[in-house]
Amino acid sequence: MDQQNGRSQPSAPILCAAALFEPTLPAAWGPTLDLLADIEELQDATKGSREEREARGRDLRERLMRGIDALSEPTPDEFHAASASFRAWFTEAVLLWLRFAGSSSAPLIDTIASRPLLDFPLDLPEGSEGIPRVRRALREALGWDEAELAQVEAAMDHMTSNLAVKHAITKAIASQLAAKGGASPAACAELMSAIYGPLPWRPGDVDLLMTSTAIFLCIRASAPATGAAGSGEAPRLEVPGWDERPEEERRAISAFIARCDDTNTAATARFPAFGYFDRAAIDPALARSLADAAAVPTEVVTQTLATMVMVLRTPEVEDYVVHDAWGHAWQEALAEFEWEYAVLPRIEEPLALDTVFPGAVGPGIASAFVERGGRTELDEAALLRFAEADIRARLQVAASNGIAEMLADFMESKYAWHRPSLKLPDASLLPITGLKLDLTVGDVRRQVARWSKPYRALAEDEGARARLVDALSPRVPAAGLKEAVDQAGALLWRELATAFDDTLRPVAAKGGGIRASACRRMVLQLAQVAAVLERTLAASCADGPRSGSRSGPRTEPAWRDPALCVDLLLVTIARFYEHERQRNFWHLDQVLSTGFVEACSRLRAAMANPESP
């Protein structure tokens, strides 16, 4: 008790950046961790049939959602709508929301007849009367004068300026195809060669699905069989006459398909696109024509195409289109997730002598090895400062990947709520109308193993320590160097053990509570974000509860009730997160449950005000 005023001191925050390396969590959080571990195990095919695991997934999800509020913590004042910092970044989020519909579109060209993109449900469609009305309400609700708001708007225009280039590129491609009589089989094959270089494509080999910001070139090949990568069987087109084509043609196309299969991974340096792409292969004539249409240099066109073009097998298209065209496209157009996706493949790279991982500040590991009396000694404080900054930066990249994938999954959930008759393909065993936490948890644990790799090597691999000795030897005396490096490896693995533990099940800690780890903290935080997202989505649907005291079917455009506009919710998450990633990741659920609701209530009231300018 506080002896001066007789009141209990508020408890220190548990899920926050400052507590990342703290050793314990409340014992009461153990059941939630058990549920999340059970949810991850749904992916284990040895645990039953898919139907059995889906049934178990429904039960586990319901139990998780019922108990998740036990993790709630008080919301800091700065995350309420009354704070100046909230006013600034939330204004940016709303202005970005007004551009959300332009981040993708229904197909401009579709030779596949893919249904999911035809009528994706948007809360604020392009050209809606809601766009100027929301802007006016934003000015009134948050107290901006026109000049101030225009200044913020200009900054958002600059941030999203590449959208206009993408729109111009796809419009020009559509026009060029129309001039040839449309997206005929021959024209699609020509476009593939113009972007990826000359290969012996024939009419009918390639399909095209193009939105205003994404180009899916689809090869008519069946999906690879499970385990086919090691079977030795070359990929093939599923088109008439394939086996009769010259062997040289078949070999060239098979090699291209195999290369695309090998590079179609989550690791991408050209987010939101992914997979194989060679800018040098683009036909210069195509690049020049697109540059003229967009009124930009050809280098800008090739750089922009790198973020737009993807190669898929035709049967796999619907596995990707919603997730990528509406889930990821806005994350690059209206946010800045792309640079962390580019860094993600480096998350397990060795520790650098003179630098920390991208996103961190400070000297490299070499700063911890100092000369004293002709010998090399370890500066333990400097070593721990380096390692903490380095680990936090690696964790941030993993967190960004987790958030980006969760928000893209969320757009699939939104589609499933609004279009229940069109079931999307889904690797998750949880209901499609919710988040894919079974996949999210597994992804987090894999990233923990990856960022731990250089530290594990330093602690356990004599060869890794020998390489560090060799790298340091020109800088410090040989005497004591090996011993200092050995000491560093052991010290980091021991003192920062919570950063390297990838287990999830609760384990009792000495002195009370359960053992904490960065993995457990990240998974718990993502589960809380998922709960807010799922509840908002359920409430936003036609037969769900309305905000405040309202209930019953929606009878007005979605944008009139911003608190239930999940597109705004997603942009708000991204904008808040990007203002200070390492800190704000731990407060996403709090700001959505408090400040977001408060500010949206003001927006709704301003739109309802007949005296609003």
Tab-separated table of C-alpha atoms in Angstrom, residues 43-325:
chain	number	residue	atom	x	y	z
A	43	GLN	CA	-2.032	-27.873	-37.904
A	44	ASP	CA	-0.719	-31.286	-36.850
A	45	ALA	CA	-2.376	-33.743	-39.232
A	46	THR	CA	-1.644	-36.610	-36.837
A	47	LYS	CA	-4.144	-35.137	-34.368
A	48	GLY	CA	-7.176	-36.242	-36.368
A	49	SER	CA	-8.993	-35.697	-39.638
A	50	ARG	CA	-9.447	-32.177	-40.968
A	51	GLU	CA	-13.122	-32.281	-39.958
A	52	GLU	CA	-12.216	-33.336	-36.409
A	53	ARG	CA	-9.577	-30.652	-36.089
A	54	GLU	CA	-11.915	-27.991	-37.490
A	55	ALA	CA	-14.530	-28.927	-34.880
A	56	ARG	CA	-11.891	-28.698	-32.165
A	57	GLY	CA	-10.774	-25.376	-33.634
A	58	ARG	CA	-14.263	-23.920	-33.266
A	59	ASP	CA	-14.339	-24.900	-29.599
A	60	LEU	CA	-10.831	-23.585	-28.908
A	61	ARG	CA	-11.553	-20.267	-30.610
A	62	GLU	CA	-14.736	-19.741	-28.585
A	63	ARG	CA	-12.915	-20.498	-25.347
A	64	LEU	CA	-10.077	-18.157	-26.266
A	65	MET	CA	-12.425	-15.287	-27.104
A	66	ARG	CA	-14.361	-15.781	-23.858
A	67	GLY	CA	-11.229	-15.535	-21.730
A	68	ILE	CA	-9.058	-13.100	-23.642
A	69	ASP	CA	-10.231	-10.053	-21.679
A	70	ALA	CA	-8.391	-11.411	-18.630
A	71	LEU	CA	-5.228	-10.087	-20.291
A	72	SER	CA	-6.515	-6.517	-20.537
A	73	GLU	CA	-4.391	-3.766	-19.013
A	74	PRO	CA	-5.122	-0.069	-18.390
A	75	THR	CA	-4.804	2.121	-21.475
A	76	PRO	CA	-2.221	4.931	-21.229
A	77	ASP	CA	-3.710	8.422	-21.535
A	78	GLU	CA	-1.856	9.168	-24.776
A	79	PHE	CA	-3.842	6.466	-26.560
A	80	HIS	CA	-7.172	8.128	-25.881
A	81	ALA	CA	-8.739	10.419	-28.463
A	82	ALA	CA	-8.176	13.524	-26.335
A	83	SER	CA	-4.383	13.408	-26.660
A	84	ALA	CA	-2.574	15.589	-29.193
A	85	SER	CA	-0.526	12.701	-30.563
A	86	PHE	CA	-3.683	10.648	-31.149
A	87	ARG	CA	-5.299	13.542	-33.003
A	88	ALA	CA	-2.317	13.791	-35.352
A	89	TRP	CA	-1.900	10.155	-36.365
A	90	PHE	CA	-5.627	9.334	-36.367
A	91	THR	CA	-6.226	12.214	-38.771
A	92	GLU	CA	-3.623	10.674	-41.064
A	93	ALA	CA	-5.356	7.298	-40.755
A	94	VAL	CA	-8.746	8.711	-41.772
A	95	LEU	CA	-7.247	10.551	-44.738
A	96	LEU	CA	-5.588	7.320	-45.831
A	97	TRP	CA	-8.892	5.491	-45.440
A	98	LEU	CA	-10.388	7.886	-47.985
A	99	ARG	CA	-7.829	6.432	-50.435
A	100	PHE	CA	-8.311	2.790	-49.424
A	101	ALA	CA	-10.628	1.885	-52.302
A	102	GLY	CA	-7.939	3.005	-54.750
A	103	SER	CA	-5.405	0.523	-53.380
A	104	SER	CA	-7.008	-2.264	-55.450
A	105	SER	CA	-10.094	-2.802	-57.578
A	106	ALA	CA	-12.377	-5.255	-59.280
A	107	PRO	CA	-10.557	-6.906	-62.189
A	108	LEU	CA	-9.758	-4.681	-65.130
A	109	ILE	CA	-8.966	-7.850	-67.064
A	110	ASP	CA	-9.830	-11.388	-65.992
A	111	THR	CA	-9.458	-14.376	-68.305
A	112	ILE	CA	-9.990	-16.765	-65.375
A	113	ALA	CA	-13.440	-15.530	-64.249
A	114	SER	CA	-12.266	-15.230	-60.642
A	115	ARG	CA	-15.302	-14.375	-58.526
A	116	PRO	CA	-13.778	-13.043	-55.267
A	117	LEU	CA	-12.541	-9.752	-56.728
A	118	LEU	CA	-15.742	-8.935	-58.598
A	119	ASP	CA	-17.652	-7.533	-55.662
A	120	PHE	CA	-15.305	-7.183	-52.714
A	121	PRO	CA	-17.223	-5.362	-49.938
A	122	LEU	CA	-15.730	-1.935	-49.267
A	123	ASP	CA	-16.883	0.345	-46.464
A	124	LEU	CA	-16.110	3.487	-48.450
A	125	PRO	CA	-16.121	2.822	-52.216
A	126	GLU	CA	-14.395	5.080	-54.724
A	127	GLY	CA	-16.608	7.967	-55.768
A	128	SER	CA	-18.821	7.591	-52.698
A	129	GLU	CA	-20.590	10.653	-51.348
A	130	GLY	CA	-19.081	9.596	-48.033
A	131	ILE	CA	-15.564	10.700	-48.993
A	132	PRO	CA	-16.179	14.490	-48.815
A	133	ARG	CA	-18.558	14.032	-45.895
A	134	VAL	CA	-16.039	12.073	-43.846
A	135	ARG	CA	-13.384	14.673	-44.606
A	136	ARG	CA	-15.660	17.496	-43.429
A	137	ALA	CA	-16.570	15.519	-40.318
A	138	LEU	CA	-12.900	14.901	-39.591
A	139	ARG	CA	-12.186	18.609	-39.710
A	140	GLU	CA	-15.048	19.375	-37.331
A	141	ALA	CA	-14.641	16.428	-34.974
A	142	LEU	CA	-10.916	16.887	-34.361
A	143	GLY	CA	-10.822	20.664	-34.552
A	144	TRP	CA	-8.716	21.281	-37.654
A	145	ASP	CA	-8.896	24.472	-39.661
A	146	GLU	CA	-8.835	24.024	-43.424
A	147	ALA	CA	-5.225	25.081	-43.895
A	148	GLU	CA	-3.993	22.666	-41.204
A	149	LEU	CA	-5.975	19.761	-42.594
A	150	ALA	CA	-4.809	20.534	-46.136
A	151	GLN	CA	-1.213	20.379	-44.928
A	152	VAL	CA	-1.731	16.911	-43.421
A	153	GLU	CA	-3.548	15.885	-46.584
A	154	ALA	CA	-0.634	17.001	-48.739
A	155	ALA	CA	1.708	14.782	-46.724
A	156	MET	CA	-0.594	11.806	-47.257
A	157	ASP	CA	-0.826	12.621	-50.975
A	158	HIS	CA	2.964	12.472	-51.176
A	159	MET	CA	3.104	9.228	-49.224
A	160	THR	CA	0.598	7.543	-51.562
A	161	SER	CA	1.755	9.138	-54.823
A	162	ASN	CA	2.890	5.804	-56.297
A	163	LEU	CA	-0.759	4.710	-56.470
A	164	ALA	CA	-1.268	7.030	-59.434
A	165	VAL	CA	1.688	5.412	-61.206
A	166	LYS	CA	0.239	1.937	-60.665
A	167	HIS	CA	-3.157	3.044	-61.916
A	168	ALA	CA	-1.567	4.549	-65.017
A	169	ILE	CA	0.416	1.369	-65.718
A	170	THR	CA	-2.561	-0.959	-65.519
A	171	LYS	CA	-4.748	1.420	-67.485
A	172	ALA	CA	-2.102	1.556	-70.209
A	173	ILE	CA	-1.761	-2.237	-70.329
A	174	ALA	CA	-5.534	-2.591	-70.563
A	175	SER	CA	-5.609	-0.037	-73.396
A	176	GLN	CA	-2.809	-1.789	-75.281
A	177	LEU	CA	-4.599	-5.123	-74.995
A	178	ALA	CA	-7.883	-3.543	-76.109
A	179	ALA	CA	-6.123	-2.164	-79.187
A	180	LYS	CA	-5.136	-5.749	-80.051
A	181	GLY	CA	-8.714	-6.944	-79.734
A	182	GLY	CA	-8.668	-7.730	-76.012
A	183	ALA	CA	-6.879	-10.134	-73.687
A	184	SER	CA	-6.823	-12.975	-76.183
A	185	PRO	CA	-4.786	-16.130	-75.446
A	186	ALA	CA	-2.123	-14.872	-77.835
A	187	ALA	CA	-2.052	-11.398	-76.234
A	188	CYS	CA	-1.664	-12.887	-72.730
A	189	ALA	CA	1.264	-15.012	-73.895
A	190	GLU	CA	2.868	-11.930	-75.491
A	191	LEU	CA	2.463	-9.933	-72.273
A	192	MET	CA	4.136	-12.708	-70.274
A	193	SER	CA	7.140	-12.601	-72.627
A	194	ALA	CA	7.223	-8.792	-72.557
A	195	ILE	CA	7.513	-8.817	-68.752
A	196	TYR	CA	9.516	-11.986	-68.071
A	197	GLY	CA	11.576	-12.256	-71.257
A	198	PRO	CA	11.215	-14.413	-74.354
A	199	LEU	CA	10.078	-17.962	-73.665
A	200	PRO	CA	8.194	-20.294	-76.031
A	201	TRP	CA	4.745	-19.499	-74.667
A	202	ARG	CA	1.858	-20.382	-76.928
A	203	PRO	CA	-1.701	-19.010	-76.962
A	204	GLY	CA	-3.607	-20.678	-74.162
A	205	ASP	CA	-0.596	-21.181	-71.856
A	206	VAL	CA	-1.128	-18.012	-69.811
A	207	ASP	CA	-4.117	-16.338	-68.161
A	208	LEU	CA	-4.261	-12.755	-66.933
A	209	LEU	CA	-5.955	-11.292	-63.870
A	210	MET	CA	-5.273	-7.583	-63.440
A	211	THR	CA	-6.602	-5.072	-60.913
A	212	SER	CA	-5.719	-1.384	-60.795
A	213	THR	CA	-2.581	-2.169	-58.757
A	214	ALA	CA	-1.700	-5.852	-59.283
A	215	ILE	CA	-0.917	-8.061	-62.266
A	216	PHE	CA	-1.328	-11.822	-61.807
A	217	LEU	CA	0.161	-13.762	-64.725
A	218	CYS	CA	-1.291	-17.235	-64.377
A	219	ILE	CA	0.283	-20.306	-65.920
A	220	ARG	CA	-2.057	-23.109	-66.882
A	221	ALA	CA	-0.248	-25.730	-64.855
A	222	SER	CA	-1.842	-27.909	-62.205
A	223	ALA	CA	-0.933	-27.248	-58.584
A	224	PRO	CA	2.216	-29.171	-57.580
A	225	ALA	CA	1.574	-32.362	-55.659
A	226	THR	CA	2.606	-32.431	-52.015
A	227	GLY	CA	6.259	-33.369	-51.853
A	228	ALA	CA	6.674	-32.925	-55.601
A	229	ALA	CA	9.742	-30.744	-55.129
A	230	GLY	CA	11.891	-33.771	-54.471
A	231	SER	CA	10.126	-36.147	-56.846
A	232	GLY	CA	12.267	-35.269	-59.852
A	233	GLU	CA	9.202	-34.767	-62.026
A	234	ALA	CA	9.455	-31.594	-64.117
A	235	PRO	CA	6.523	-29.132	-63.946
A	236	ARG	CA	4.230	-29.257	-66.950
A	237	LEU	CA	1.462	-27.245	-68.522
A	238	GLU	CA	-2.016	-28.718	-68.478
A	239	VAL	CA	-2.851	-27.709	-72.030
A	240	PRO	CA	-3.657	-29.760	-75.135
A	241	GLY	CA	-0.618	-30.947	-77.039
A	242	TRP	CA	1.915	-30.314	-74.285
A	243	ASP	CA	3.579	-33.708	-74.677
A	244	GLU	CA	3.931	-33.180	-78.440
A	245	ARG	CA	5.857	-29.924	-78.137
A	246	PRO	CA	9.603	-29.956	-78.871
A	247	GLU	CA	11.631	-31.018	-75.864
A	248	GLU	CA	13.540	-27.731	-75.852
A	249	GLU	CA	10.263	-25.779	-75.479
A	250	ARG	CA	9.022	-28.007	-72.694
A	251	ARG	CA	12.340	-27.829	-70.849
A	252	ALA	CA	12.447	-24.013	-70.977
A	253	ILE	CA	8.898	-23.595	-69.677
A	254	SER	CA	9.320	-26.301	-67.021
A	255	ALA	CA	12.460	-24.576	-65.744
A	256	PHE	CA	10.614	-21.253	-65.546
A	257	ILE	CA	7.708	-22.793	-63.600
A	258	ALA	CA	10.133	-24.521	-61.228
A	259	ARG	CA	11.951	-21.256	-60.611
A	260	CYS	CA	8.664	-19.516	-59.821
A	261	ASP	CA	7.633	-22.344	-57.473
A	262	ASP	CA	10.955	-22.091	-55.612
A	263	THR	CA	10.634	-18.350	-55.051
A	264	ASN	CA	6.909	-18.079	-54.236
A	265	THR	CA	7.534	-17.656	-50.505
A	266	ALA	CA	6.599	-15.152	-47.821
A	267	ALA	CA	10.117	-13.705	-47.992
A	268	THR	CA	9.957	-10.948	-50.584
A	269	ALA	CA	12.035	-7.901	-51.381
A	270	ARG	CA	9.289	-6.494	-53.606
A	271	PHE	CA	6.279	-6.436	-51.319
A	272	PRO	CA	3.315	-6.604	-51.842
A	273	ALA	CA	4.296	-8.735	-54.833
A	274	PHE	CA	6.311	-11.908	-54.331
A	275	GLY	CA	8.156	-14.604	-56.206
A	276	TYR	CA	10.493	-14.541	-59.171
A	277	PHE	CA	10.983	-11.283	-61.043
A	278	ASP	CA	13.855	-9.916	-63.132
A	279	ARG	CA	13.626	-6.216	-63.946
A	280	ALA	CA	16.243	-6.621	-66.680
A	281	ALA	CA	13.922	-9.000	-68.554
A	282	ILE	CA	11.234	-6.368	-69.174
A	283	ASP	CA	10.894	-5.498	-72.852
A	284	PRO	CA	12.313	-1.952	-73.230
A	285	ALA	CA	9.514	-1.060	-75.646
A	286	LEU	CA	6.881	-2.015	-73.067
A	287	ALA	CA	8.702	-0.077	-70.349
A	288	ARG	CA	8.909	3.034	-72.545
A	289	SER	CA	5.238	2.885	-73.491
A	290	LEU	CA	4.181	2.540	-69.860
A	291	ALA	CA	6.542	5.334	-68.824
A	292	ASP	CA	4.988	7.626	-71.434
A	293	ALA	CA	1.495	6.751	-70.224
A	294	ALA	CA	2.391	7.364	-66.571
A	295	ALA	CA	4.586	10.399	-67.328
A	296	VAL	CA	7.467	8.989	-65.279
A	297	PRO	CA	10.976	7.730	-66.136
A	298	THR	CA	11.306	4.124	-67.293
A	299	GLU	CA	13.253	3.293	-64.129
A	300	VAL	CA	10.192	4.226	-62.086
A	301	VAL	CA	8.059	1.926	-64.233
A	302	THR	CA	10.388	-1.050	-63.746
A	303	GLN	CA	10.627	-0.377	-60.010
A	304	THR	CA	6.858	-0.108	-59.752
A	305	LEU	CA	6.165	-3.200	-61.834
A	306	ALA	CA	8.355	-5.118	-59.392
A	307	THR	CA	5.740	-4.414	-56.708
A	308	MET	CA	2.811	-5.374	-58.952
A	309	VAL	CA	3.591	-8.525	-60.943
A	310	MET	CA	3.165	-12.087	-59.656
A	311	VAL	CA	3.265	-15.457	-61.421
A	312	LEU	CA	0.884	-18.144	-60.167
A	313	ARG	CA	-0.436	-21.452	-61.381
A	314	THR	CA	-4.017	-20.880	-62.542
A	315	PRO	CA	-5.610	-23.367	-60.076
A	316	GLU	CA	-3.937	-21.527	-57.167
A	317	VAL	CA	-5.220	-18.053	-58.009
A	318	GLU	CA	-8.065	-17.953	-55.514
A	319	ASP	CA	-5.649	-18.952	-52.742
A	320	TYR	CA	-4.045	-15.551	-53.216
A	321	VAL	CA	-6.269	-12.924	-54.800
A	322	VAL	CA	-8.148	-11.589	-51.771
A	323	HIS	CA	-5.192	-11.971	-49.434
A	324	ASP	CA	-2.863	-10.123	-51.799
A	325	ALA	CA	-5.065	-7.796	-53.863
